[in-house]
Short mmCIF file of C-alpha atoms and ligand atoms in Angstrom, two decimals:
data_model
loop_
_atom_site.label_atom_id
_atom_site.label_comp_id
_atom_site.label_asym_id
_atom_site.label_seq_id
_atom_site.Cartn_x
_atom_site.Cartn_y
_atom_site.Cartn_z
CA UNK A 147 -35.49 -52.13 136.24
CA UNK A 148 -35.91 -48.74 134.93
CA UNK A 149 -33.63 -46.56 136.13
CA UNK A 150 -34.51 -42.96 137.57
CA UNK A 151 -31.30 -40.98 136.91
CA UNK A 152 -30.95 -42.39 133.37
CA UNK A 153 -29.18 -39.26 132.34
CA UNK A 154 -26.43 -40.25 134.63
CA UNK A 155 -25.57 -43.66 133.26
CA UNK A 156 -22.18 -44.80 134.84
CA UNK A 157 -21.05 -43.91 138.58
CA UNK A 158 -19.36 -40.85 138.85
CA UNK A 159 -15.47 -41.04 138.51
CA UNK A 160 -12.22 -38.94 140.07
CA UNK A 161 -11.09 -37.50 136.46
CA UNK A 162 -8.95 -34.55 138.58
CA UNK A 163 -9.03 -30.93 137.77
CA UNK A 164 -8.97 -30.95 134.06
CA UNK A 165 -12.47 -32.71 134.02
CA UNK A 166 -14.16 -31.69 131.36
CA UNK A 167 -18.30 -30.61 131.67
CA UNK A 168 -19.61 -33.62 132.55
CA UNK A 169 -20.35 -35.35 136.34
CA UNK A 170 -17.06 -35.89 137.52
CA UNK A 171 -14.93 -35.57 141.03
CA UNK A 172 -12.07 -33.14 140.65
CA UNK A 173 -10.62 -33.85 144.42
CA UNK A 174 -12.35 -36.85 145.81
CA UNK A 175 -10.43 -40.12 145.04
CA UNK A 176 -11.41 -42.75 146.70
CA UNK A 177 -8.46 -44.36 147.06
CA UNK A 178 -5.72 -41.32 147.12
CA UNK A 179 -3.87 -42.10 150.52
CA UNK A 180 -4.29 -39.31 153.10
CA UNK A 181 -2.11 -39.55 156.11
CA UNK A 182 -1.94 -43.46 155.82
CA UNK A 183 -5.56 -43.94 155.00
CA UNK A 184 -7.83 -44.23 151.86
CA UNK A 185 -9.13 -40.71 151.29
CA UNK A 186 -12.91 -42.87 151.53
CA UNK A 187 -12.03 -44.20 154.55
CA UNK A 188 -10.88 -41.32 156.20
CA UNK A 189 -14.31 -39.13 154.97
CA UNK A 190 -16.59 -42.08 155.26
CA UNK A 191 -19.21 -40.12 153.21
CA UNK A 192 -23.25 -40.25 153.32
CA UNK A 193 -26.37 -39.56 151.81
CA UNK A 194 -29.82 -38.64 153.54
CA UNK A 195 -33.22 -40.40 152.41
CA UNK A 196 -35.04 -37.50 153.81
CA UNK A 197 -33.59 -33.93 152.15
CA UNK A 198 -32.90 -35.61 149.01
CA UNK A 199 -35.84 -38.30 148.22
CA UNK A 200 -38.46 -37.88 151.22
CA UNK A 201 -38.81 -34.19 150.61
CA UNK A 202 -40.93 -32.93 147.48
CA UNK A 203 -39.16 -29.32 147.80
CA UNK A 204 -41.95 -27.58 149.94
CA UNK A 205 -41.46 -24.75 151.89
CA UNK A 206 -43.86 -22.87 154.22
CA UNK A 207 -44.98 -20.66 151.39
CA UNK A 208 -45.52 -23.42 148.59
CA UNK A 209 -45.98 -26.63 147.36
CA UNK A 210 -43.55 -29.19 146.36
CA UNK A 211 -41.32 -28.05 143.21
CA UNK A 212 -39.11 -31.38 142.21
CA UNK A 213 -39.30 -34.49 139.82
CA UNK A 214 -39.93 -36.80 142.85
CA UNK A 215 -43.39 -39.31 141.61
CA UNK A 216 -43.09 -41.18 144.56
CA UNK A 217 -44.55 -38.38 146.79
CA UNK A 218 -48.10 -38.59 144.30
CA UNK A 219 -50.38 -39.16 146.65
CA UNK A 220 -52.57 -40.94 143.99
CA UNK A 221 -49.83 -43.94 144.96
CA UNK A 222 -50.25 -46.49 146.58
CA UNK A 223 -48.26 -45.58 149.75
CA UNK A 224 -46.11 -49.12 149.70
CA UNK A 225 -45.19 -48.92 146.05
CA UNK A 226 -44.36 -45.72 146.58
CA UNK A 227 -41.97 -46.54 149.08
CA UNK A 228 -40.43 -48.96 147.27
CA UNK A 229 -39.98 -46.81 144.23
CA UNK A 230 -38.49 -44.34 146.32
CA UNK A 231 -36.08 -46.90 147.68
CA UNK A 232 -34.89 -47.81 143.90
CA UNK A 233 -34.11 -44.29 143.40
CA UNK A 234 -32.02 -43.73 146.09
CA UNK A 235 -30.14 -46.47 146.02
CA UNK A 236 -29.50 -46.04 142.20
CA UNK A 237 -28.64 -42.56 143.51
CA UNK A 238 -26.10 -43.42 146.36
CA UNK A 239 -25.00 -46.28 143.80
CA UNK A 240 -23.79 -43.99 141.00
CA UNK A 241 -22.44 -41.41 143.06
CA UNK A 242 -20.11 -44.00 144.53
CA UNK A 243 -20.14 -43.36 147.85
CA UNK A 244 -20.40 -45.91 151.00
CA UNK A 245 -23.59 -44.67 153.21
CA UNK A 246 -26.51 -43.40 153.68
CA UNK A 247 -28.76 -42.58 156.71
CA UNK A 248 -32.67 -42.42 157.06
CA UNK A 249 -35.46 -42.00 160.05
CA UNK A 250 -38.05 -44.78 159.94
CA UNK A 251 -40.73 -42.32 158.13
CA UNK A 252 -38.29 -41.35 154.97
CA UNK A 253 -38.52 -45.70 154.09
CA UNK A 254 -41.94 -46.57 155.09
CA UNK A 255 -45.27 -45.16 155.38
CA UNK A 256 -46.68 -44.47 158.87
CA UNK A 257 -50.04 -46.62 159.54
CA UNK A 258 -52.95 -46.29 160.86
CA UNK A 259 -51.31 -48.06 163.99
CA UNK A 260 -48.18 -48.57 165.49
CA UNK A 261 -48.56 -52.03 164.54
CA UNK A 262 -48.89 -51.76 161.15
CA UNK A 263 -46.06 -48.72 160.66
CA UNK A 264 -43.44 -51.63 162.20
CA UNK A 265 -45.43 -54.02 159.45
CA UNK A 266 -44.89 -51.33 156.73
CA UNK A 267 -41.11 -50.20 158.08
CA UNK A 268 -40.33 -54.14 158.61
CA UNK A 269 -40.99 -54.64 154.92
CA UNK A 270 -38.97 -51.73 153.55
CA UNK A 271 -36.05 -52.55 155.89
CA UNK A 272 -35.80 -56.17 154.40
CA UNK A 273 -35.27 -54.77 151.41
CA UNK A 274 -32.91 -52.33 152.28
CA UNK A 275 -31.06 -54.87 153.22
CA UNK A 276 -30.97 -57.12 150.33
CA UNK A 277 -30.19 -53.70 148.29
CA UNK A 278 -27.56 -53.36 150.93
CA UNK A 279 -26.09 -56.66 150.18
CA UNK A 280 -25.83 -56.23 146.16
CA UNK A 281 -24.38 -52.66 146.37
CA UNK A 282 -21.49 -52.38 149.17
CA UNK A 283 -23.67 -49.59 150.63
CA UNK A 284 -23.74 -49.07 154.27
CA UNK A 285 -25.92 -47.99 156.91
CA UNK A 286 -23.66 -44.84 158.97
CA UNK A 287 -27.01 -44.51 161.49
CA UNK A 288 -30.65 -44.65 161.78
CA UNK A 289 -32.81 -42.67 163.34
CA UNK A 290 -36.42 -42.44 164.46
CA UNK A 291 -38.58 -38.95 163.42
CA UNK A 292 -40.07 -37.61 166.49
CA UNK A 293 -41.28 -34.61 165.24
CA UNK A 294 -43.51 -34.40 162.32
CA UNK A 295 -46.52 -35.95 163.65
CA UNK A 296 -48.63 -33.52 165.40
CA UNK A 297 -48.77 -35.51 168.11
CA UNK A 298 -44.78 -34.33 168.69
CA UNK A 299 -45.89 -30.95 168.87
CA UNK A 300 -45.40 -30.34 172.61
CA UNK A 301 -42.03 -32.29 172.44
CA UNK A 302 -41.46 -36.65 172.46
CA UNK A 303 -39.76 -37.41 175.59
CA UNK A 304 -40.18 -33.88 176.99
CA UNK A 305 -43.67 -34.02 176.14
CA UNK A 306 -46.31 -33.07 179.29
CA UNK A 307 -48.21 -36.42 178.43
CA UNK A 308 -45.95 -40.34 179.12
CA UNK A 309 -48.64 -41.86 176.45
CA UNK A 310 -46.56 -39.22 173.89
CA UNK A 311 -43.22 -40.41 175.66
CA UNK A 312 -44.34 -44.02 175.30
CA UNK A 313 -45.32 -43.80 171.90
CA UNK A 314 -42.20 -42.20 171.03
CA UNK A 315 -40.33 -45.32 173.16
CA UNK A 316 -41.97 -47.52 170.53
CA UNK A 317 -40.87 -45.91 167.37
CA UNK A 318 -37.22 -45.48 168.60
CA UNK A 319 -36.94 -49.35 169.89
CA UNK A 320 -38.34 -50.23 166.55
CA UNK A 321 -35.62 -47.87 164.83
CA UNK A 322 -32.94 -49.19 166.79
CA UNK A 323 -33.97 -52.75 165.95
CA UNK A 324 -33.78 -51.46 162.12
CA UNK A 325 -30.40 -50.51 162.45
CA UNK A 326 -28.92 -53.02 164.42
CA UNK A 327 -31.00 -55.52 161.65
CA UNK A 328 -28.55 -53.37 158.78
CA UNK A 329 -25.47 -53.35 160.72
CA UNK A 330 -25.74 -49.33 161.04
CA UNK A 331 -22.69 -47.67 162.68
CA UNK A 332 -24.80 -45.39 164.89
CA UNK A 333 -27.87 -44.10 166.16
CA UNK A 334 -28.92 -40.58 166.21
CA UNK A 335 -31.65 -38.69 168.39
CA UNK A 336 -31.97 -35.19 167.40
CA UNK A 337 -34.49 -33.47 169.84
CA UNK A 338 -35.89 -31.19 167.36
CA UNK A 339 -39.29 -30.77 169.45
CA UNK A 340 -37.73 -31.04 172.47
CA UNK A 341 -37.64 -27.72 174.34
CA UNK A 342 -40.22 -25.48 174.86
CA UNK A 343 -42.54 -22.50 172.87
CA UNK A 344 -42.62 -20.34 176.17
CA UNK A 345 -41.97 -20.79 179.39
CA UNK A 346 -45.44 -20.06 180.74
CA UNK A 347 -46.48 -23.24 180.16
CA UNK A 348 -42.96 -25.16 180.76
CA UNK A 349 -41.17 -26.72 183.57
CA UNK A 350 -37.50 -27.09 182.13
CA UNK A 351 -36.24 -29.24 185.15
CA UNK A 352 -39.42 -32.24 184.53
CA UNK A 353 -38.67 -32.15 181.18
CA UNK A 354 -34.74 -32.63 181.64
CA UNK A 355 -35.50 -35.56 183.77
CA UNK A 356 -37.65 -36.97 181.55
CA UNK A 357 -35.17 -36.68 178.73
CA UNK A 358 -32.85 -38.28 180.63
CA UNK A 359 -35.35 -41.03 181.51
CA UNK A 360 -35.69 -41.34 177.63
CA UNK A 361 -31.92 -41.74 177.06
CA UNK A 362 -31.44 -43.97 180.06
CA UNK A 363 -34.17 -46.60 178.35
CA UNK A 364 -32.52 -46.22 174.97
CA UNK A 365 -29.13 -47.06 176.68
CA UNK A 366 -30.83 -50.23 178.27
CA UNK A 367 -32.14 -51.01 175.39
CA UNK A 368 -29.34 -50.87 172.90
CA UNK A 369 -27.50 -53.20 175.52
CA UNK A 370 -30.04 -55.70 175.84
CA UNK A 371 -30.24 -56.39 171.84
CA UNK A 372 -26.26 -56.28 171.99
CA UNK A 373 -26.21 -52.97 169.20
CA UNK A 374 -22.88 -52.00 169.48
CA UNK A 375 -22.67 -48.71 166.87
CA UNK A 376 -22.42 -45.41 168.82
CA UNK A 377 -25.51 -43.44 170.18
CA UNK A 378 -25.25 -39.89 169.18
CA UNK A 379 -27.12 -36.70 170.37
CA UNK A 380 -27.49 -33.77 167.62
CA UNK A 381 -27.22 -30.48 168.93
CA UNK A 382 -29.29 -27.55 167.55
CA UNK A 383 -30.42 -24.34 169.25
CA UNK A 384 -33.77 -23.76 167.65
CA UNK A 385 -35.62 -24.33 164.69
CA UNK A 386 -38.65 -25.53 165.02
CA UNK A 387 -38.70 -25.06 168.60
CA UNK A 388 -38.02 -21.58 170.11
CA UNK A 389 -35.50 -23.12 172.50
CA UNK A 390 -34.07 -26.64 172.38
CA UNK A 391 -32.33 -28.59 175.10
CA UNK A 392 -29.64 -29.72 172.68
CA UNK A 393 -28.43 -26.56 172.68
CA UNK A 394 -24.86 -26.78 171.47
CA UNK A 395 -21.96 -29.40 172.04
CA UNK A 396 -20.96 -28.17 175.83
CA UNK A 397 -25.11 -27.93 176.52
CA UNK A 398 -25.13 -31.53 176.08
CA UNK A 399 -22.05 -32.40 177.75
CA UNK A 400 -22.99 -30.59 180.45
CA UNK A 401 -26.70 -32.66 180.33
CA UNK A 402 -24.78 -35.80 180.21
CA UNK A 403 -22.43 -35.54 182.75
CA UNK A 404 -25.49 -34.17 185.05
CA UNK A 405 -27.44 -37.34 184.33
CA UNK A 406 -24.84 -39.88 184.60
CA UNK A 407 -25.31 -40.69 180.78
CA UNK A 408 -21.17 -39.71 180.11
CA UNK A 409 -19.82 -42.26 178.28
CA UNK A 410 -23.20 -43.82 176.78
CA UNK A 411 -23.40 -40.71 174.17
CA UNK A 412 -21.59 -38.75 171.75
CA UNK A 413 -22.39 -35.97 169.26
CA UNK A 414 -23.46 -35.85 165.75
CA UNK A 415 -22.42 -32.10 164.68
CA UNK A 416 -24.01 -30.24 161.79
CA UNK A 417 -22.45 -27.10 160.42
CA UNK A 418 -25.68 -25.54 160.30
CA UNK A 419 -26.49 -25.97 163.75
CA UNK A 420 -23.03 -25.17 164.97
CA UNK A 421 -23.18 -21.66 163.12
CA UNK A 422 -26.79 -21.19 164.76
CA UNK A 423 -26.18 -21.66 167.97
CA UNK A 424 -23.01 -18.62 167.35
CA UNK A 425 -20.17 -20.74 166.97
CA UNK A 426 -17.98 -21.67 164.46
CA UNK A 427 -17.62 -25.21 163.32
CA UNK A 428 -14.37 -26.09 164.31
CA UNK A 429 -15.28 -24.51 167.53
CA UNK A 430 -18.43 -27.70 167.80
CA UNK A 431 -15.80 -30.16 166.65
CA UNK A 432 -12.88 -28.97 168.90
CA UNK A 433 -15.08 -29.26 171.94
CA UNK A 434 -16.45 -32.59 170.96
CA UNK A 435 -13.12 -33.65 170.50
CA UNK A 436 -11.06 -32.16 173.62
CA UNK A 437 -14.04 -33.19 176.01
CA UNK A 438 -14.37 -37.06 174.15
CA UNK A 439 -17.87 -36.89 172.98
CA UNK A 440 -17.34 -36.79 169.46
CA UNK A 441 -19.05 -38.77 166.89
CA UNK A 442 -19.87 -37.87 163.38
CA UNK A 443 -21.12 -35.01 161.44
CA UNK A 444 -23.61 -33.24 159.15
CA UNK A 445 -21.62 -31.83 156.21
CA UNK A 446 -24.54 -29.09 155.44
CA UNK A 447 -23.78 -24.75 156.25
CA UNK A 448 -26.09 -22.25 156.54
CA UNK A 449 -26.36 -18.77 154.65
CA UNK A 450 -24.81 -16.35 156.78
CA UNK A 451 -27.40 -13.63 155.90
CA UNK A 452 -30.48 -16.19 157.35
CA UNK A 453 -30.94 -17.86 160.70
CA UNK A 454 -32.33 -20.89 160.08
CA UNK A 455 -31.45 -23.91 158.78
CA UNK A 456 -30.91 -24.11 155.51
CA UNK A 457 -29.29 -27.26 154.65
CA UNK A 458 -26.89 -26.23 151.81
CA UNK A 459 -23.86 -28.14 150.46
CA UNK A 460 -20.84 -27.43 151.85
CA UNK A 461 -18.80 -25.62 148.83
CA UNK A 462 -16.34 -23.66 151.39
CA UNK A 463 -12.61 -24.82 151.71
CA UNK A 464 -12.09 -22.11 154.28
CA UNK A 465 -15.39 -23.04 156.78
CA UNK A 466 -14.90 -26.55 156.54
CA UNK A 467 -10.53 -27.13 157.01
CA UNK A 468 -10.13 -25.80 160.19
CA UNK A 469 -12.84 -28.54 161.92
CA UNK A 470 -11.37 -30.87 159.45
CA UNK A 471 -7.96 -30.42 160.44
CA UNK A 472 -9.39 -30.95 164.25
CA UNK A 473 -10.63 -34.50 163.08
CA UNK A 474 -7.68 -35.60 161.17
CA UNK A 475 -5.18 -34.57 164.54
CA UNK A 476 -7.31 -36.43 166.71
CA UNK A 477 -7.08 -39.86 164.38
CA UNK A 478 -10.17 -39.56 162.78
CA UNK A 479 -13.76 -40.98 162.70
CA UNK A 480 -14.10 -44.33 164.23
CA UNK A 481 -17.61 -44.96 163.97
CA UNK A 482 -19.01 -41.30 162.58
CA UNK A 483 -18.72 -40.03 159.10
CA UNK A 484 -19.61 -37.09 156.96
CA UNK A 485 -23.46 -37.10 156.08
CA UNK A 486 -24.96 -34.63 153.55
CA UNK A 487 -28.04 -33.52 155.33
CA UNK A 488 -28.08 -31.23 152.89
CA UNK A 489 -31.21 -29.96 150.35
CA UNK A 490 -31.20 -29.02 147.12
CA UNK A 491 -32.40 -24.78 146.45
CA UNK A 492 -36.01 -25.54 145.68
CA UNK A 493 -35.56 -24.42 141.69
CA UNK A 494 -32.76 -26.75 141.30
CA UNK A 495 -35.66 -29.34 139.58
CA UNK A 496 -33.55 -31.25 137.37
CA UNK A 497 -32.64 -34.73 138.67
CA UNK A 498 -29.18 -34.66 137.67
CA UNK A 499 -29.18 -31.28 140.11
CA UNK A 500 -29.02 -34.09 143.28
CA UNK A 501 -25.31 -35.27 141.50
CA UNK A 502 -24.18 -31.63 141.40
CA UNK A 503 -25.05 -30.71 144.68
CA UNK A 504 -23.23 -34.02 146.26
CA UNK A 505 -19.97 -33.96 144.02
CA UNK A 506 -19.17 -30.77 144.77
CA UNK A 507 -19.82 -31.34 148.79
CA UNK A 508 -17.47 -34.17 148.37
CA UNK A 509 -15.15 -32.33 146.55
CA UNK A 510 -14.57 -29.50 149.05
CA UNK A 511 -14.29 -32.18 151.84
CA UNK A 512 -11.67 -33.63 149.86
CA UNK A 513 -10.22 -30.89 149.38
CA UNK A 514 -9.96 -29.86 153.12
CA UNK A 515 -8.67 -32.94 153.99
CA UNK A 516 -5.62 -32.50 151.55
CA UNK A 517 -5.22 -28.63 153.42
CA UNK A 518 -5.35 -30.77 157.21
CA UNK A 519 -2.87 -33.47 155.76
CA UNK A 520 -1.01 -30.91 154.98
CA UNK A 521 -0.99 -28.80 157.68
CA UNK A 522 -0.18 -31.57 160.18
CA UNK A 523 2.70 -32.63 158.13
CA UNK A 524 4.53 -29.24 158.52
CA UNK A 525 3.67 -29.02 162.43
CA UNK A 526 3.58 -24.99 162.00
CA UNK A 527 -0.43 -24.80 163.61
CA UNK A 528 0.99 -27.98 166.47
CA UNK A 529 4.19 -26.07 166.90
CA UNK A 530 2.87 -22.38 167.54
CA UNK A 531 0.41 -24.07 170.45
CA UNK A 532 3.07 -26.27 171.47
CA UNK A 533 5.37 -22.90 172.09
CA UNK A 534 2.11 -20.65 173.56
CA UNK A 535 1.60 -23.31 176.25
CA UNK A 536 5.34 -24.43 176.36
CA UNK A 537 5.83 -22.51 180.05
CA UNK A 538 3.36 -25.64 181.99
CA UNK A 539 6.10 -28.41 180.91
CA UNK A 540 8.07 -27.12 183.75
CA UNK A 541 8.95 -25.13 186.52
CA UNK A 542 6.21 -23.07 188.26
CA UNK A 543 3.74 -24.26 185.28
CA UNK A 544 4.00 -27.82 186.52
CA UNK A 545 3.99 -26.92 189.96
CA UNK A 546 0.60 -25.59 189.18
CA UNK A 547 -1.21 -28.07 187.46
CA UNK A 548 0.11 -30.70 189.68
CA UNK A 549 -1.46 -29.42 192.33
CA UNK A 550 1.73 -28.46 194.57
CA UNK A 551 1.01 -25.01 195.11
CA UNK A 552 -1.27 -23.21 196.98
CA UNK A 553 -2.95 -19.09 196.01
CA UNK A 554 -0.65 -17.63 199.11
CA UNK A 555 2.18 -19.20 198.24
CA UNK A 556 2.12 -18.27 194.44
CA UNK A 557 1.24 -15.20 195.30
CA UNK A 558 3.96 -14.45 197.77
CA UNK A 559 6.38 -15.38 195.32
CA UNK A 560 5.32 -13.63 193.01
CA UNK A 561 5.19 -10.41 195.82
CA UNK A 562 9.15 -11.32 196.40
CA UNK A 563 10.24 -11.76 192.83
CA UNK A 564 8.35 -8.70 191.62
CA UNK A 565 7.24 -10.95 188.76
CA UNK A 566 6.71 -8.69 185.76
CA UNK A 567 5.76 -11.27 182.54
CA UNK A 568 6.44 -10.41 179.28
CA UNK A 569 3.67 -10.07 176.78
CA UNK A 570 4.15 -12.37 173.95
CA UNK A 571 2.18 -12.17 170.41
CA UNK A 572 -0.67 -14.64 169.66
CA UNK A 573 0.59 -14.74 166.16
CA UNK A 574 -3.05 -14.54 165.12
CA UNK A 575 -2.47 -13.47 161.72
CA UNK A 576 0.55 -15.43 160.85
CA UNK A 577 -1.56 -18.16 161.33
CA UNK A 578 -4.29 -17.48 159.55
CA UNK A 579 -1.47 -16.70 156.48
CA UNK A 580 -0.43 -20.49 157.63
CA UNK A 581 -3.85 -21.84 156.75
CA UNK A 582 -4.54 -19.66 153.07
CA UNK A 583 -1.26 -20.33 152.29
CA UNK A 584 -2.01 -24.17 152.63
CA UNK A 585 -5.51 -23.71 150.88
CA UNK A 586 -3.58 -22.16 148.29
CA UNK A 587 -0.84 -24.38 147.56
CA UNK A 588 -1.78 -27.97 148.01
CA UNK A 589 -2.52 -30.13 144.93
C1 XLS B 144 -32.62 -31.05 161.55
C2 XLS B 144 -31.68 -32.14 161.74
C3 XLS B 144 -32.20 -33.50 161.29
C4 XLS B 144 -31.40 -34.61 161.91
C5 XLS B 144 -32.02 -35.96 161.81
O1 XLS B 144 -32.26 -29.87 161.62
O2 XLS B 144 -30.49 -31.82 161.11
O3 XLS B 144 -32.21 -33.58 159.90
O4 XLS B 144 -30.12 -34.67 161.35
O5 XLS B 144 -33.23 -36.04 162.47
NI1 NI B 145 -28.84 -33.12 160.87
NI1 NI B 146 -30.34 -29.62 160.66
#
């Protein structure tokens, strides 16, 4: 077979920092143990079909800039597909890494009916699987695209019209058969279209309950084919829709809890969406984590001078260790893993421009994994909250959160002991000196 990235002939090695020019990880080794894991077990790392093979490198002002001859329409749509396939699995092949993730449209052309999309999809995910097989590669979650098609426009399961909601029910049963089929470890449903343009035409509380309707079925569903990966919800203020439901991490814990879905779903986190919706990233993750709805993540950041999504590789140390060093406390992913939803700038047009991009992703996760391991091991960040919070082991703290104490009665004690606490410093900066200090020194 003739390969696509022939300028990239082997896979790409660890060959540390003194790598020379060439395609090479400086950080990520595979099998470098990381508090008691393999570093690749630990970051369970992923590739997207869409950003990096579906998408030509349009924009809303022009055309498609990149090497990608698969999107010619003059192709037949099914070769196409299949050429498409070869290239990305040469791709995640040689850059050595254990999973990828794609929504039914990125592998197979959409029909002219539903009928013959599953025919087409079918098809492509056979051999996926057979690609699968001969590679190692895995499947870390599928996912169904509800929001291209213009009949999405007004939203899939929020949508005014049930024939939308049931067409929608068709594509994601058919997705969730694909990924059970490939042993996926999840499945994603990012509402991307569901929310609402303005609220003159909008009744929020219909289309909450018909969201949870949605995610109810899926729930059913999943059970009754005996798919045991994780369901995950992706949160994302806007973009394309004005508002989205999926607001942020505690929006759809909140939604969850509400609907009686607890339990059934966690939460895929992107950086991009966490920093668009005004938090930080660790913030996303830290929820996630303290409230048990966390899942997996997107790896891709945003430009802080835009405020949109704009997909880029994470290449920040700083903005990824602190959500990094949430994960790690917390034991890790189970089924979730780091996925580079991430596009390339549209001039980057060379193919070998796909390796950079993805290397040095990996790299900086490495990286903050190293800064987490080693932060845990000296206890200073556990320690400093351990001693702010120390006061509720005990005594009147105890009292308190058991529940033995009533607002009179703390407050007349604190009337007859003329209680006058003393201030003590958050230590905010010492801390931060904690974490450069780690950034700095670790090798
Ligand atoms: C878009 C989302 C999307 C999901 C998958 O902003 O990140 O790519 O991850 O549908
Ligand atoms: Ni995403
Ligand atoms: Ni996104």
């Amino acid at each position: 077979m003739t390969e696509f990235f022939d300028t990239v002939p082997t896979p790409v090695a660890f060959a540390g920092q003194l790598a020379g020019d060439g395609l090479a990880y400086r950080v990520y080794n595979p099998d470098r143990v990381v508090a008691g894991k393999r570093m690749e077990d630990l970051l369970r790392i992923g590739v997207c079909y869409w950003h990096s093979f579906a998408w030509p490198g349009s924009d809303i002002f022009g055309a498609g800039t990149f090497d990608r001859p698969w999107t010619n329409p003059a192709m037949d749509p099914m070769d196409a597909a299949r050429m498409k396939q070869d290239a990305a699995f040469e791709f995640i092949s040689k850059l050595g890494v254990k999973f990828f993730s794609f929504h039914d449209v990125d592998m197979a052309p959409e029909g002219a009916t539903l009928h013959e999309s599953k025919t087409n999809l079918d098809a492509l995910v056979d051999r996926a699987g057979e690609k699968m097989a001969e590679t190692g590669i895995e499947l870390l979650w599928g996912t169904a695209n509800l929001f291209s098609h213009p009949r999405y426009a007004a939203g899939a399961a929020t949508n005014p019209d049930p024939e939308v909601f049931a067409h929608a029910a068709a594509q994601v049963r058919h997705m969730l058969d694909a990924t059970h089929t490939l042993g996926g470890s999840n499945y994603v449903l990012w509402g991307g279209r569901e929310g609402y343009e303005t609220l003159l035409n909008t009744r929020m509380k219909h289309e909450a309950d018909q969201l949870a309707r949605f995610l109810s079925m899926v729930v059913e569903y999943k059970q009754s084919i005996g798919f045991t990966g994780t369901l995950l919800l992706e949160p994302k203020p806007q973009e394309p829709t004005k508002h989205q439901y999926d607001y942020d991490c505690a929006t759809v814990h909140g939604f969850l809890d509400r609907y009686d879905l607890a339990g059934e779903f966690k939460v895929n986190i992107e950086v991009n969406h966490a920093t668009l919706s005004g938090h930080s990233f660790e913030h996303e993750v830290a929820y996630a984590i303290d409230n048990g709805i966390f899942g997996s993540v997107d790896a891709n950041r945003g430009d802080p001078q835009n405020g949109w999504d704009t997909d880029q590789f994470p290449n920040s140390v700083d903005e990824m260790v602190l959500a990094v060093y949430e994960i790690l406390r917390s034991g890790g992913f189970t089924t979730g893993g780091f996925l580079f939803d991430t596009k390339l700038r549209r001039q980057s047009i060379r193919r070998d421009d796909l390796f950079h991009g993805h290397i040095g992703g990996i790299d900086t996760l490495a990286r903050a994994l190293l800064v987490a391991e080693k932060l845990l091991a000296e206890g200073t960040i556990e320690g400093a909250r351990d001693e702010r919070y120390g006061k509720w082991a005990s005594g009147r703290g105890a009292e308190i959160l058991a529940g033995n104490t009533t607002l009179a009665e703390l407050a007349n004690d604190a009337v007859a002991t003329d209680l006058q606490p003393t201030p003590v410093s958050g230590r905010q900066e010492e801390l931060e000196n904690v974490i450069n200090t780690a950034i700095w020194s670790v090798e």
